[in-house]
Amino acid sequence: MKIAAIQMPVGMDKRENLRTAAEFVRRAAEQGARIAVLPEMFFCPYTNEYFPQYAEEQGGPAFEAMAGMARQNSLTLVAGSMPERDGGRLYNTGFVFDPQGQVIARHRKVHLFDINVQGGQRFCESDVFTPGEDVTVFGADGHRFGLCICFDIRFPELFRRMALKGAEAIFVPAAFNMTTGPMHWELSFRMRAVDNQLFTVGAAPARDEQGCYVSYAHSIVCSPWGKVLAQAGTDPELLVAELDLSENERVRAQLPLLSARRPDVYEK
């Protein structure tokens, strides 16, 4: 299966960001991608100040634009994430649309990005967002896939749950920063791939050194063996990769990590 991780620029203009996303999705379809993945907060600057301003309810204009991207290009769209308003609460939410433009999954970021790195960055998503509570797995093209958002990748329990629910690849719209990205971005995607013997795909915004939040970028695709199959630089890029999903079972047969698990011991 051919997939595309979209590393796009994200500016202040919501409509322009949506137009940019639509053009990248169109190009992904032209190159034969069956699934396209947008970055975290792909139409919104990544700061607490702007999340409430850009937030929309499910079914709003941005939601309809994303549905249209999937429908017009006849592919499955993992639509990054957006600030979703639901009543009096905000969520960092990723929607998945099928080739007919229908929603087939919704993931609300479970682990909010609350960090205070000495000499680095302080950021508290929980000042604005409410955490989600679901393990998200969906079907597309006869296969099963997992979805989580950025900071969720740091929690192996969540990835293991998706793997046990049958995920063959896990998509991670993300926006690592320049404090954690250089050390932890590639390491995290390779390790979660090796832990669960499946493909991992990360889509990040392109880097803008003058922006209010500087993305590490480097969108990435890793194999079940932990090999980096494709990785972007820092500029806007359409990262296209072919996933041989049968590789999961070949790797698991050689190195039986999942079948050798001992839940009886772990749960004591």
XYZ file of C-alpha atoms in Angstrom:
268
model
C 0.000 0.000 0.000
C 1.331 3.434 -0.927
C 0.935 6.133 1.732
C 1.872 9.819 1.848
C 3.002 11.842 4.873
C 2.383 15.518 4.160
C 4.937 17.957 5.567
C 3.326 21.298 4.824
C 3.869 24.892 5.948
C 1.384 26.169 8.512
C 0.749 29.902 8.669
C -1.723 32.234 10.328
C -4.394 32.095 7.611
C -6.740 29.129 8.184
C -8.151 29.213 4.662
C -4.711 29.332 3.108
C -3.601 26.396 5.259
C -6.628 24.404 4.090
C -5.862 25.257 0.455
C -2.252 24.159 0.946
C -3.393 20.892 2.512
C -5.813 20.274 -0.367
C -3.034 20.742 -2.923
C -0.749 18.303 -1.103
C -3.551 15.735 -0.854
C -4.216 16.119 -4.586
C -0.528 15.500 -5.327
C -0.519 12.474 -3.009
C -3.423 10.958 -4.944
C -1.677 11.646 -8.247
C 1.299 9.636 -6.985
C -0.938 6.692 -6.129
C -1.263 7.102 -2.361
C -4.219 5.239 -0.854
C -3.787 7.007 2.495
C -2.575 10.585 3.052
C -1.608 11.922 6.484
C -1.638 15.605 7.458
C 0.338 17.086 10.381
C -0.852 17.945 13.855
C -2.665 21.314 13.887
C -2.262 21.633 10.131
C -4.503 24.705 9.826
C -3.746 26.344 13.181
C -0.598 27.896 14.709
C 0.582 25.585 17.469
C 0.124 27.766 20.546
C -2.429 27.850 23.335
C -3.253 31.424 22.371
C -4.629 30.404 18.986
C -6.304 27.060 19.710
C -9.599 28.607 20.950
C -9.618 31.122 18.079
C -9.240 28.452 15.372
C -11.413 25.818 17.057
C -14.437 24.394 15.251
C -17.075 21.812 16.008
C -17.284 18.530 14.129
C -19.176 19.331 10.935
C -17.821 22.884 10.669
C -16.204 24.489 7.589
C -12.747 22.966 8.123
C -14.279 19.549 8.792
C -16.229 19.785 5.519
C -13.070 20.877 3.691
C -11.229 17.788 4.967
C -14.101 15.523 3.945
C -13.957 17.097 0.497
C -10.223 16.434 0.176
C -10.795 12.728 0.779
C -13.832 12.506 -1.493
C -12.381 14.508 -4.384
C -9.195 12.432 -4.401
C -10.780 9.033 -3.623
C -8.381 8.206 -0.810
C -8.419 7.753 2.953
C -7.403 10.985 4.668
C -5.869 10.948 8.131
C -6.605 14.623 8.616
C -3.836 15.528 11.034
C -5.382 17.239 14.022
C -7.404 20.351 14.755
C -8.707 22.186 17.817
C -12.174 20.670 18.161
C -14.870 22.442 20.160
C -17.431 20.207 21.853
C -19.729 22.124 24.156
C -17.560 23.977 26.632
C -14.495 21.821 26.010
C -11.658 21.841 23.488
C -9.853 18.728 22.241
C -6.795 18.163 20.059
C -8.604 15.922 17.599
C -7.723 13.942 14.503
C -10.443 12.753 12.108
C -10.139 10.044 9.467
C -12.240 10.216 6.295
C -12.857 7.401 3.832
C -12.704 7.875 0.025
C -16.387 8.896 0.046
C -15.682 11.674 2.563
C -17.350 9.917 5.499
C -15.801 9.960 8.980
C -14.543 6.525 9.961
C -12.495 7.437 13.050
C -11.894 10.211 15.550
C -8.965 10.370 17.950
C -8.782 12.914 20.724
C -5.204 13.262 21.953
C -4.955 11.129 25.078
C -1.678 12.424 26.530
C -1.528 16.209 26.526
C 1.780 17.928 25.848
C 2.665 19.293 29.293
C 6.422 19.690 29.579
C 8.930 21.922 31.317
C 12.406 21.061 30.049
C 15.219 22.793 31.936
C 17.019 25.052 29.478
C 14.503 24.137 26.795
C 10.783 24.519 26.372
C 7.751 24.882 28.617
C 4.334 24.102 27.144
C 1.051 23.014 28.774
C -1.682 21.844 26.423
C -3.813 21.028 29.450
C -4.257 24.769 30.017
C -6.586 24.655 26.997
C -7.408 21.059 26.021
C -9.263 18.190 27.651
C -7.593 14.776 27.150
C -9.275 12.060 25.100
C -9.894 8.558 26.436
C -10.008 6.225 23.437
C -7.660 3.778 21.757
C -8.280 4.470 18.059
C -8.084 1.785 15.376
C -9.845 1.947 12.012
C -10.160 -0.058 8.814
C -9.202 1.027 5.291
C -8.559 -0.920 2.084
C -8.987 -4.216 3.921
C -6.383 -3.407 6.580
C -6.367 -2.126 10.163
C -4.565 1.027 11.249
C -3.973 2.902 14.476
C -4.085 6.645 15.061
C -2.623 8.775 17.823
C -1.292 12.327 18.089
C 2.253 13.531 18.794
C 2.925 13.224 22.570
C 0.892 9.987 22.588
C 3.901 8.281 20.957
C 5.822 8.499 24.230
C 3.462 6.039 25.928
C 4.169 2.462 24.794
C 1.034 1.145 26.498
C -1.145 3.012 23.998
C 0.761 1.615 21.016
C 0.585 -1.899 22.410
C -3.189 -1.578 22.769
C -3.464 -0.539 19.118
C -1.241 -3.423 18.043
C -3.338 -5.898 20.029
C -6.448 -4.477 18.357
C -4.946 -5.462 15.003
C -3.238 -2.284 13.796
C -0.769 -3.024 10.996
C 0.555 0.541 10.840
C 0.116 3.482 13.194
C -0.235 7.034 11.930
C 1.008 9.880 14.123
C 0.240 13.481 13.152
C 2.798 15.343 15.231
C 4.695 18.561 15.842
C 7.822 17.811 17.859
C 9.841 20.925 18.713
C 13.516 21.834 18.526
C 14.134 20.845 22.173
C 12.954 17.233 21.985
C 12.980 16.555 18.240
C 16.716 16.146 17.618
C 17.050 13.485 20.326
C 13.666 11.787 20.443
C 11.793 12.048 17.103
C 13.428 9.292 15.052
C 14.147 7.224 18.178
C 10.462 7.251 19.172
C 9.153 6.153 15.789
C 11.747 3.423 15.390
C 11.227 2.105 18.914
C 7.422 1.984 18.714
C 7.799 0.172 15.369
C 10.199 -2.375 16.896
C 8.125 -2.798 20.094
C 5.005 -3.712 18.167
C 6.461 -5.022 14.908
C 4.424 -2.771 12.678
C 4.882 0.332 10.524
C 4.920 3.816 12.058
C 4.264 6.977 10.067
C 4.808 10.494 11.395
C 3.615 13.652 9.615
C 4.891 16.990 10.924
C 4.609 20.619 9.810
C 7.500 22.031 7.800
C 9.928 24.114 9.826
C 9.425 27.868 10.031
C 12.224 29.468 12.013
C 10.199 32.688 12.312
C 7.001 31.001 13.459
C 5.489 31.132 16.937
C 6.259 27.396 17.292
C 9.238 25.906 15.476
C 8.564 22.354 14.275
C 11.379 19.844 14.141
C 9.791 18.560 10.887
C 11.516 15.385 9.548
C 8.292 13.474 8.744
C 9.129 9.779 8.843
C 8.135 6.229 7.874
C 9.578 3.230 9.763
C 9.317 -0.504 9.081
C 8.424 -3.284 11.582
C 12.162 -4.001 11.836
C 12.823 -0.405 12.865
C 14.331 0.661 9.562
C 13.726 4.229 8.421
C 12.124 3.759 5.008
C 11.730 7.445 4.249
C 12.381 10.714 6.036
C 11.856 14.329 5.048
C 14.124 17.269 5.746
C 12.812 20.550 7.124
C 11.199 22.121 4.031
C 7.676 21.443 2.740
C 7.671 17.937 1.253
C 5.366 15.152 0.133
C 6.859 11.988 1.605
C 5.557 8.947 -0.287
C 6.376 5.377 0.750
C 5.229 1.865 -0.136
C 4.223 -0.263 2.854
C 4.387 -4.036 2.419
C 2.005 -4.861 5.239
C 2.812 -8.570 4.995
C 6.216 -7.696 6.468
C 4.624 -7.479 9.920
C 3.963 -11.204 10.066
C 7.360 -12.092 8.621
C 9.088 -10.048 11.318
C 6.853 -11.476 14.056
C 7.601 -15.023 12.932
C 11.365 -14.423 13.180
C 11.276 -12.461 16.440
C 8.129 -13.521 18.338
C 7.735 -10.556 20.655
C 3.960 -10.304 20.695
C 3.337 -14.039 21.012
C 5.962 -14.324 23.785
C 4.323 -11.710 25.984
C 3.632 -12.668 29.638
C 0.564 -10.698 30.760
C 0.251 -13.077 33.714
C 3.527 -11.679 35.039
C 2.982 -8.025 34.095
C -0.378 -7.827 35.850
C 0.756 -9.204 39.221
